[in-house]
Short mmCIF file of C-alpha atoms and ligand atoms in Angstrom, two decimals:
data_model
loop_
_atom_site.label_atom_id
_atom_site.label_comp_id
_atom_site.label_asym_id
_atom_site.label_seq_id
_atom_site.Cartn_x
_atom_site.Cartn_y
_atom_site.Cartn_z
CA MET Q 1 20.72 9.69 7.48
CA THR Q 2 17.74 11.53 6.06
CA LEU Q 3 15.53 10.75 3.09
CA ASP Q 4 13.44 12.84 0.76
CA LEU Q 5 11.31 12.12 -2.28
CA SER Q 6 13.91 12.35 -5.05
CA GLU Q 7 16.55 10.71 -2.88
CA GLY Q 8 13.97 8.03 -2.11
CA LEU Q 9 13.30 7.41 -5.82
CA GLU Q 10 17.03 7.29 -6.53
CA GLY Q 11 17.50 4.79 -3.69
CA ILE Q 12 14.83 2.50 -5.17
CA ARG Q 13 16.57 2.65 -8.56
CA ARG Q 14 19.95 1.82 -7.04
CA ASN Q 15 18.55 -1.14 -5.11
CA LEU Q 16 16.65 -2.51 -8.09
CA GLY Q 17 19.51 -2.29 -10.53
CA ASN Q 18 18.27 -0.93 -13.81
CA PRO Q 19 15.56 -2.89 -15.61
CA ASP Q 20 14.72 -1.12 -18.86
CA TYR Q 21 11.46 0.74 -18.39
CA HIS Q 22 11.57 2.58 -21.72
CA GLY Q 23 8.81 1.54 -24.08
CA SER Q 24 6.76 -0.16 -21.33
CA ARG Q 25 3.33 1.21 -20.52
CA PHE Q 26 1.95 0.87 -16.99
CA LEU Q 27 -1.62 1.34 -15.83
CA VAL Q 28 -1.66 2.31 -12.15
CA THR Q 29 -5.14 2.31 -10.60
CA GLY Q 30 -5.21 4.43 -7.47
CA GLY Q 31 -2.23 6.22 -9.00
CA ALA Q 32 -2.85 9.49 -7.12
CA GLY Q 33 -2.88 7.85 -3.70
CA PHE Q 34 0.04 7.47 -1.33
CA LEU Q 35 1.69 4.38 -2.83
CA GLY Q 36 0.36 5.09 -6.33
CA THR Q 37 2.07 8.48 -6.43
CA TRP Q 38 5.40 6.99 -5.41
CA LEU Q 39 5.04 4.28 -8.07
CA CYS Q 40 3.99 6.68 -10.84
CA SER Q 41 6.81 9.09 -9.94
CA PHE Q 42 9.35 6.29 -10.01
CA LEU Q 43 8.14 4.79 -13.28
CA VAL Q 44 7.97 8.12 -15.12
CA LYS Q 45 11.46 9.00 -13.87
CA GLN Q 46 12.79 5.71 -15.24
CA GLY Q 47 11.34 6.40 -18.69
CA ALA Q 48 8.13 4.33 -18.63
CA ASP Q 49 4.77 5.48 -19.99
CA VAL Q 50 2.25 5.75 -17.18
CA LEU Q 51 -1.53 5.86 -17.21
CA CYS Q 52 -2.53 7.02 -13.76
CA LEU Q 53 -6.19 6.20 -13.08
CA ASP Q 54 -7.88 7.56 -9.97
CA ASN Q 55 -11.36 8.71 -8.93
CA LEU Q 56 -9.79 10.97 -6.27
CA SER Q 57 -11.87 9.44 -3.48
CA SER Q 58 -8.86 9.36 -1.22
CA GLY Q 59 -6.10 10.20 -3.71
CA LEU Q 60 -5.14 13.79 -4.49
CA ARG Q 61 -4.63 15.33 -7.91
CA GLU Q 62 -1.89 17.58 -6.51
CA ASN Q 63 0.12 14.46 -5.58
CA VAL Q 64 0.80 13.88 -9.28
CA SER Q 65 0.84 17.51 -10.45
CA HIS Q 66 4.65 17.36 -10.80
CA LEU Q 67 4.19 14.63 -13.44
CA GLU Q 68 1.45 16.22 -15.51
CA GLU Q 69 3.71 18.10 -17.93
CA ASN Q 70 5.59 14.95 -18.81
CA PRO Q 71 4.33 13.55 -22.15
CA ARG Q 72 4.81 10.00 -20.86
CA PHE Q 73 2.29 10.60 -18.06
CA SER Q 74 -1.51 10.76 -18.37
CA PHE Q 75 -4.04 11.24 -15.60
CA ILE Q 76 -7.42 9.57 -16.09
CA LEU Q 77 -10.23 10.58 -13.75
CA HIS Q 78 -12.18 7.33 -13.50
CA ASP Q 79 -13.59 4.93 -10.93
CA ILE Q 80 -12.22 1.45 -11.72
CA SER Q 81 -15.46 -0.02 -10.33
CA GLU Q 82 -16.84 1.02 -13.72
CA PRO Q 83 -15.48 -0.73 -16.84
CA ILE Q 84 -12.94 1.09 -18.98
CA HIS Q 85 -11.11 0.19 -22.20
CA PHE Q 86 -7.80 1.40 -23.56
CA ARG Q 87 -6.75 1.61 -27.18
CA GLN Q 88 -3.06 1.89 -26.35
CA ASN Q 89 -1.19 -1.29 -25.52
CA ILE Q 90 -0.62 -1.91 -21.80
CA ASP Q 91 2.24 -4.05 -20.52
CA TYR Q 92 1.76 -3.90 -16.75
CA VAL Q 93 -1.15 -3.18 -14.42
CA PHE Q 94 -0.72 -2.15 -10.80
CA HIS Q 95 -4.18 -2.39 -9.20
CA LEU Q 96 -3.98 -0.26 -6.06
CA ALA Q 97 -7.30 1.56 -6.10
CA SER Q 98 -9.14 1.34 -2.77
CA ARG Q 99 -9.64 3.41 0.31
CA ALA Q 100 -7.39 1.89 2.96
CA SER Q 101 -7.78 3.78 6.21
CA PRO Q 102 -9.78 2.03 8.98
CA LEU Q 103 -11.56 5.33 9.66
CA GLU Q 104 -13.00 5.12 6.12
CA PHE Q 105 -14.35 1.58 6.59
CA ASP Q 106 -17.25 2.89 8.62
CA LYS Q 107 -18.26 5.58 6.11
CA PHE Q 108 -17.59 4.02 2.71
CA PRO Q 109 -18.00 0.23 2.97
CA LEU Q 110 -19.78 -0.19 -0.37
CA GLU Q 111 -17.27 1.90 -2.26
CA ILE Q 112 -14.47 -0.18 -0.74
CA ILE Q 113 -16.17 -3.46 -1.68
CA ARG Q 114 -16.79 -2.21 -5.23
CA ALA Q 115 -13.17 -1.12 -5.74
CA ASN Q 116 -11.74 -4.45 -4.59
CA THR Q 117 -14.22 -6.74 -6.33
CA LEU Q 118 -15.71 -5.07 -9.44
CA GLY Q 119 -12.61 -2.87 -9.67
CA THR Q 120 -10.34 -5.89 -9.49
CA MET Q 121 -12.37 -7.67 -12.19
CA HIS Q 122 -12.12 -4.64 -14.45
CA ALA Q 123 -8.37 -4.37 -13.87
CA LEU Q 124 -8.05 -8.10 -14.57
CA ASP Q 125 -10.14 -7.72 -17.75
CA ILE Q 126 -7.76 -5.01 -18.96
CA ALA Q 127 -4.72 -7.16 -18.16
CA THR Q 128 -6.27 -10.17 -19.90
CA GLU Q 129 -7.26 -8.19 -23.00
CA HIS Q 130 -3.78 -6.65 -23.33
CA GLY Q 131 -1.78 -9.73 -22.29
CA ALA Q 132 -0.39 -7.56 -19.48
CA ARG Q 133 1.03 -8.69 -16.16
CA LEU Q 134 -1.04 -7.57 -13.15
CA LEU Q 135 -0.07 -6.95 -9.55
CA PHE Q 136 -2.95 -6.73 -7.06
CA THR Q 137 -2.24 -4.91 -3.82
CA SER Q 138 -3.84 -7.00 -1.14
CA THR Q 139 -3.27 -6.51 2.55
CA SER Q 140 -2.20 -7.96 5.88
CA GLU Q 141 -5.91 -7.54 6.73
CA VAL Q 142 -6.61 -10.81 4.89
CA TYR Q 143 -5.17 -12.43 8.03
CA GLY Q 144 -7.62 -10.53 10.29
CA ASN Q 145 -6.77 -10.94 13.95
CA ALA Q 146 -4.00 -13.41 13.14
CA GLY Q 147 -3.13 -16.38 15.31
CA ILE Q 148 0.42 -17.14 14.09
CA PHE Q 149 3.44 -14.83 14.46
CA PRO Q 150 5.31 -13.87 12.45
CA THR Q 151 2.46 -14.50 10.01
CA PRO Q 152 3.36 -16.50 6.87
CA GLU Q 153 1.42 -16.51 3.60
CA THR Q 154 0.26 -20.06 4.37
CA TYR Q 155 -1.89 -18.79 7.26
CA HIS Q 156 -5.50 -18.64 6.05
CA GLY Q 157 -6.76 -15.89 8.31
CA ASN Q 158 -9.16 -15.09 11.11
CA VAL Q 159 -11.48 -12.40 9.79
CA HIS Q 160 -14.68 -11.13 11.38
CA THR Q 161 -16.89 -11.01 8.30
CA LEU Q 162 -19.62 -8.96 9.99
CA GLY Q 163 -17.30 -6.52 11.75
CA ILE Q 164 -16.44 -2.98 10.75
CA ARG Q 165 -13.30 -4.12 8.89
CA GLY Q 166 -15.20 -6.87 7.05
CA CYS Q 167 -15.82 -4.68 3.98
CA TYR Q 168 -12.09 -4.21 3.46
CA ASP Q 169 -10.79 -7.58 4.60
CA GLU Q 170 -13.34 -9.69 2.76
CA SER Q 171 -13.24 -7.67 -0.45
CA LYS Q 172 -9.44 -7.91 -0.53
CA ARG Q 173 -9.78 -11.65 0.06
CA LEU Q 174 -12.23 -11.89 -2.86
CA GLY Q 175 -9.85 -9.73 -4.91
CA GLU Q 176 -7.16 -12.35 -4.32
CA ALA Q 177 -9.54 -15.17 -5.28
CA LEU Q 178 -10.48 -13.26 -8.46
CA CYS Q 179 -6.81 -12.99 -9.42
CA LEU Q 180 -6.40 -16.74 -9.13
CA ALA Q 181 -9.69 -17.36 -10.97
CA TYR Q 182 -8.44 -15.26 -13.92
CA LEU Q 183 -5.13 -17.09 -13.89
CA ARG Q 184 -6.84 -20.50 -13.87
CA GLU Q 185 -9.58 -19.75 -16.37
CA LYS Q 186 -7.95 -17.22 -18.70
CA GLY Q 187 -4.21 -17.60 -18.05
CA THR Q 188 -3.83 -13.99 -16.86
CA ASP Q 189 -0.38 -13.33 -15.39
CA VAL Q 190 -1.18 -12.20 -11.82
CA ARG Q 191 0.69 -11.78 -8.56
CA ILE Q 192 -0.50 -10.54 -5.17
CA ALA Q 193 1.27 -8.30 -2.67
CA ARG Q 194 0.00 -8.56 0.90
CA ILE Q 195 1.01 -5.12 2.06
CA PHE Q 196 1.66 -4.55 5.77
CA ASN Q 197 1.49 -1.08 7.36
CA THR Q 198 3.48 1.31 5.20
CA TYR Q 199 4.31 4.95 5.90
CA GLY Q 200 6.31 7.83 4.48
CA PRO Q 201 6.06 11.26 2.87
CA LEU Q 202 2.80 11.90 0.95
CA MET Q 203 0.73 9.87 3.39
CA ARG Q 204 -2.33 11.81 4.51
CA ALA Q 205 -2.72 12.88 8.12
CA ASP Q 206 -6.14 14.53 7.80
CA GLY Q 207 -9.57 13.36 8.93
CA VAL Q 208 -10.71 9.86 8.06
CA TYR Q 209 -7.66 9.38 5.79
CA GLY Q 210 -5.16 9.58 8.64
CA ARG Q 211 -3.22 6.50 9.63
CA VAL Q 212 -1.40 6.26 12.92
CA ILE Q 213 2.07 7.58 11.98
CA PRO Q 214 1.03 10.78 10.17
CA ARG Q 215 -1.61 11.41 12.86
CA PHE Q 216 0.88 11.05 15.71
CA ILE Q 217 3.43 13.25 13.91
CA SER Q 218 0.86 15.95 13.22
CA GLN Q 219 -0.46 15.83 16.80
CA ALA Q 220 3.06 15.93 18.26
CA LEU Q 221 4.18 18.82 16.03
CA ASN Q 222 1.05 20.82 16.88
CA GLY Q 223 1.41 20.15 20.61
CA GLU Q 224 -1.96 18.36 20.65
CA PRO Q 225 -2.59 15.23 22.74
CA MET Q 226 -1.61 12.06 20.89
CA THR Q 227 -4.67 9.81 20.56
CA ILE Q 228 -3.75 6.30 21.63
CA PHE Q 229 -6.48 3.76 21.01
CA GLY Q 230 -6.77 1.15 23.76
CA ASP Q 231 -3.75 0.89 26.05
CA GLY Q 232 -1.34 1.02 23.10
CA SER Q 233 -0.13 -2.55 23.62
CA GLN Q 234 -1.41 -3.61 20.16
CA THR Q 235 1.44 -3.98 17.68
CA ARG Q 236 2.14 -3.16 14.06
CA SER Q 237 5.25 -3.53 11.87
CA PHE Q 238 5.93 -0.38 9.88
CA CYS Q 239 7.53 -0.45 6.44
CA TYR Q 240 9.03 2.70 4.92
CA VAL Q 241 7.55 3.59 1.55
CA THR Q 242 10.75 3.24 -0.51
CA ASP Q 243 11.20 -0.30 0.80
CA GLN Q 244 7.57 -1.05 -0.03
CA VAL Q 245 7.81 0.33 -3.58
CA GLU Q 246 10.99 -1.64 -4.20
CA GLY Q 247 9.25 -4.80 -2.97
CA LEU Q 248 6.25 -4.19 -5.24
CA LEU Q 249 8.46 -3.65 -8.29
CA ARG Q 250 10.49 -6.76 -7.53
CA LEU Q 251 7.27 -8.76 -7.22
CA LEU Q 252 5.96 -7.36 -10.50
CA TYR Q 253 9.17 -8.20 -12.35
CA SER Q 254 9.70 -11.65 -10.83
CA ASP Q 255 9.15 -14.44 -13.36
CA SER Q 256 8.75 -16.93 -10.49
CA ALA Q 257 5.90 -15.07 -8.76
CA LYS Q 258 3.01 -15.84 -11.13
CA GLY Q 259 -0.03 -16.73 -9.03
CA GLU Q 260 1.85 -16.13 -5.78
CA ALA Q 261 0.81 -14.03 -2.77
CA VAL Q 262 3.76 -12.46 -0.96
CA ASN Q 263 3.92 -10.50 2.30
CA ILE Q 264 5.63 -7.15 1.74
CA GLY Q 265 6.32 -5.36 5.00
CA ASN Q 266 8.87 -4.66 7.67
CA ASP Q 267 9.54 -7.48 10.10
CA LYS Q 268 10.20 -5.32 13.16
CA GLU Q 269 7.18 -5.43 15.46
CA LEU Q 270 6.41 -2.33 17.56
CA ALA Q 271 3.72 -1.55 20.17
CA ILE Q 272 1.63 1.54 19.38
CA LEU Q 273 2.55 3.10 22.74
CA SER Q 274 6.27 2.70 21.93
CA LEU Q 275 5.60 4.27 18.53
CA ALA Q 276 3.95 7.26 20.22
CA GLU Q 277 6.93 7.65 22.57
CA LEU Q 278 9.35 7.41 19.67
CA ILE Q 279 7.50 10.09 17.69
CA ARG Q 280 7.13 12.37 20.69
CA SER Q 281 10.85 12.23 21.33
CA ALA Q 282 11.79 12.57 17.62
CA THR Q 283 9.68 15.73 17.33
CA GLY Q 284 10.86 17.13 20.68
CA SER Q 285 7.17 17.53 21.54
CA SER Q 286 5.66 17.84 25.00
CA SER Q 287 2.28 16.45 23.86
CA GLY Q 288 0.50 14.25 26.36
CA PHE Q 289 -1.22 10.97 25.55
CA ASN Q 290 -5.00 10.70 25.32
CA PHE Q 291 -6.16 7.11 25.73
CA GLU Q 292 -9.31 6.47 23.70
CA PRO Q 293 -11.38 3.30 23.24
CA LEU Q 294 -9.88 0.66 20.98
CA PRO Q 295 -11.85 0.48 17.71
CA GLU Q 296 -13.82 -2.70 17.06
CA ASP Q 297 -11.76 -5.61 15.65
CA ASP Q 298 -8.47 -3.69 15.83
CA PRO Q 299 -5.94 -6.54 15.39
CA VAL Q 300 -3.95 -7.25 18.56
CA ARG Q 301 -0.68 -7.99 16.76
CA ARG Q 302 0.54 -7.60 13.21
CA TRP Q 303 3.94 -8.94 12.28
CA PRO Q 304 4.80 -10.41 8.87
CA ASP Q 305 6.95 -13.38 8.07
CA ILE Q 306 8.89 -12.04 5.09
CA SER Q 307 11.01 -15.10 4.36
CA LYS Q 308 9.06 -15.77 1.15
CA ALA Q 309 9.81 -12.26 -0.17
CA THR Q 310 13.45 -12.66 0.79
CA ARG Q 311 13.68 -16.02 -0.96
CA LEU Q 312 11.60 -15.25 -4.03
CA LEU Q 313 12.46 -11.59 -4.60
CA GLN Q 314 15.81 -11.18 -2.84
CA TRP Q 315 14.14 -8.33 -0.99
CA ARG Q 316 14.47 -7.06 2.56
CA PRO Q 317 13.41 -3.72 4.02
CA LYS Q 318 16.35 -1.44 4.73
CA VAL Q 319 14.99 1.71 6.37
CA ASN Q 320 14.57 1.57 10.14
CA ILE Q 321 11.68 3.31 11.88
CA GLU Q 322 13.82 6.10 13.38
CA THR Q 323 15.17 7.11 9.95
CA GLY Q 324 11.77 6.83 8.29
CA ILE Q 325 10.04 8.94 10.90
CA ALA Q 326 12.80 11.57 10.79
CA SER Q 327 12.20 11.92 7.03
CA MET Q 328 8.48 12.51 7.61
CA ILE Q 329 9.08 15.09 10.30
CA GLN Q 330 11.39 16.99 7.96
CA LYS Q 331 8.64 17.12 5.34
CA GLY Q 332 6.31 18.69 7.91
N1 LIG R 401 -4.13 4.12 16.34
C1 LIG R 401 -4.03 4.88 17.49
N2 LIG R 401 -4.32 6.21 17.41
C2 LIG R 401 -4.67 6.84 16.25
C3 LIG R 401 -4.77 6.06 15.07
C4 LIG R 401 -4.50 4.69 15.15
O1 LIG R 401 -3.70 4.37 18.58
O2 LIG R 401 -4.89 8.06 16.26
C5 LIG R 401 -3.82 2.68 16.42
C6 LIG R 401 -4.93 1.80 15.84
O3 LIG R 401 -5.86 1.48 16.85
C7 LIG R 401 -4.14 0.60 15.36
C8 LIG R 401 -2.79 1.15 14.97
O4 LIG R 401 -2.71 2.44 15.59
O5 LIG R 401 -3.97 -0.33 16.43
C9 LIG R 401 -2.61 1.34 13.47
O6 LIG R 401 -3.70 2.06 12.97
P1 LIG R 401 -3.84 2.52 11.46
O7 LIG R 401 -5.10 3.30 11.38
O8 LIG R 401 -2.62 3.18 10.99
O9 LIG R 401 -4.01 1.18 10.60
P2 LIG R 401 -4.35 -0.36 10.90
O10 LIG R 401 -3.05 -1.03 11.09
O11 LIG R 401 -5.22 -0.46 12.12
O12 LIG R 401 -5.05 -0.81 9.68
#
């Protein structure tokens, strides 16, 4: 089984059934990033009107170039940390805008805090003004170095405020609190996705943007040593992008999810060293492993409890890691 972009979009549609997207207008902040591009592509394909807002800090204009001729799609170059108003009606807001790679946390902490706090307030203001439903993309990082596995939404977290990840973790936590404050004070219809590690085509492998899977694939394909941080015993649970996008759409459309935070991720836990071995064998590479120091506050384990998503959204991830990685290798 292999997957590509249009097949991936078609798979999401099949799994979701066919809600009517025609006549609905979506604002997607961070719409030219990895997940944003998948969402915008899906929504435009289903007949929705899409306002894709991005300041291109980590997103790429070329990601959405295939959509730009479509009259239902508009690209808006704007930083959501600054206020913005829309004359058109807006029905749904996906607030995704934020740098998300740990290698960026060191270089751009203020920008990250602004996007998730001021940016979230501005997105919430737009949703409130238009009577739109808003989905905030939060993160497994709100749990920090978690102490319960698999980690349920009821776990309140173990975050090192002063550490290198503090800018991301704490601003996402405040973003969540802001969503609930708007719901309580202004009645804004909000829901929160706690996204666990997600991967797939369109994810960047370069420089500070690179997350572990695209980095390992690029290193393996180029015959370079694969950089394993620590001894590789730390774990993550990797969700393929089509599963993630389907989960996000189900959460947005669920009438029972108002004010709820829901883990969206794959529930198969994998050690980073095993991931490296899997990618090396899938690429047929003879790359060696370079063990480098573990970055500060790198969580030891990350493994979501997804029973709430299963119960509330009738959602489960379907793509296993071997299939997902094969699809990324094919894309180069
Ligand atoms: N990692 C690694 N080598 C790399 C990049 C990342 O061993 O070149 C490890 C990293 O230390 C972490 C895991 O892979 O334990 C996932 O890293 P990623 O940057 O994808 O995101 P995180 O889950 O840490 O936010």
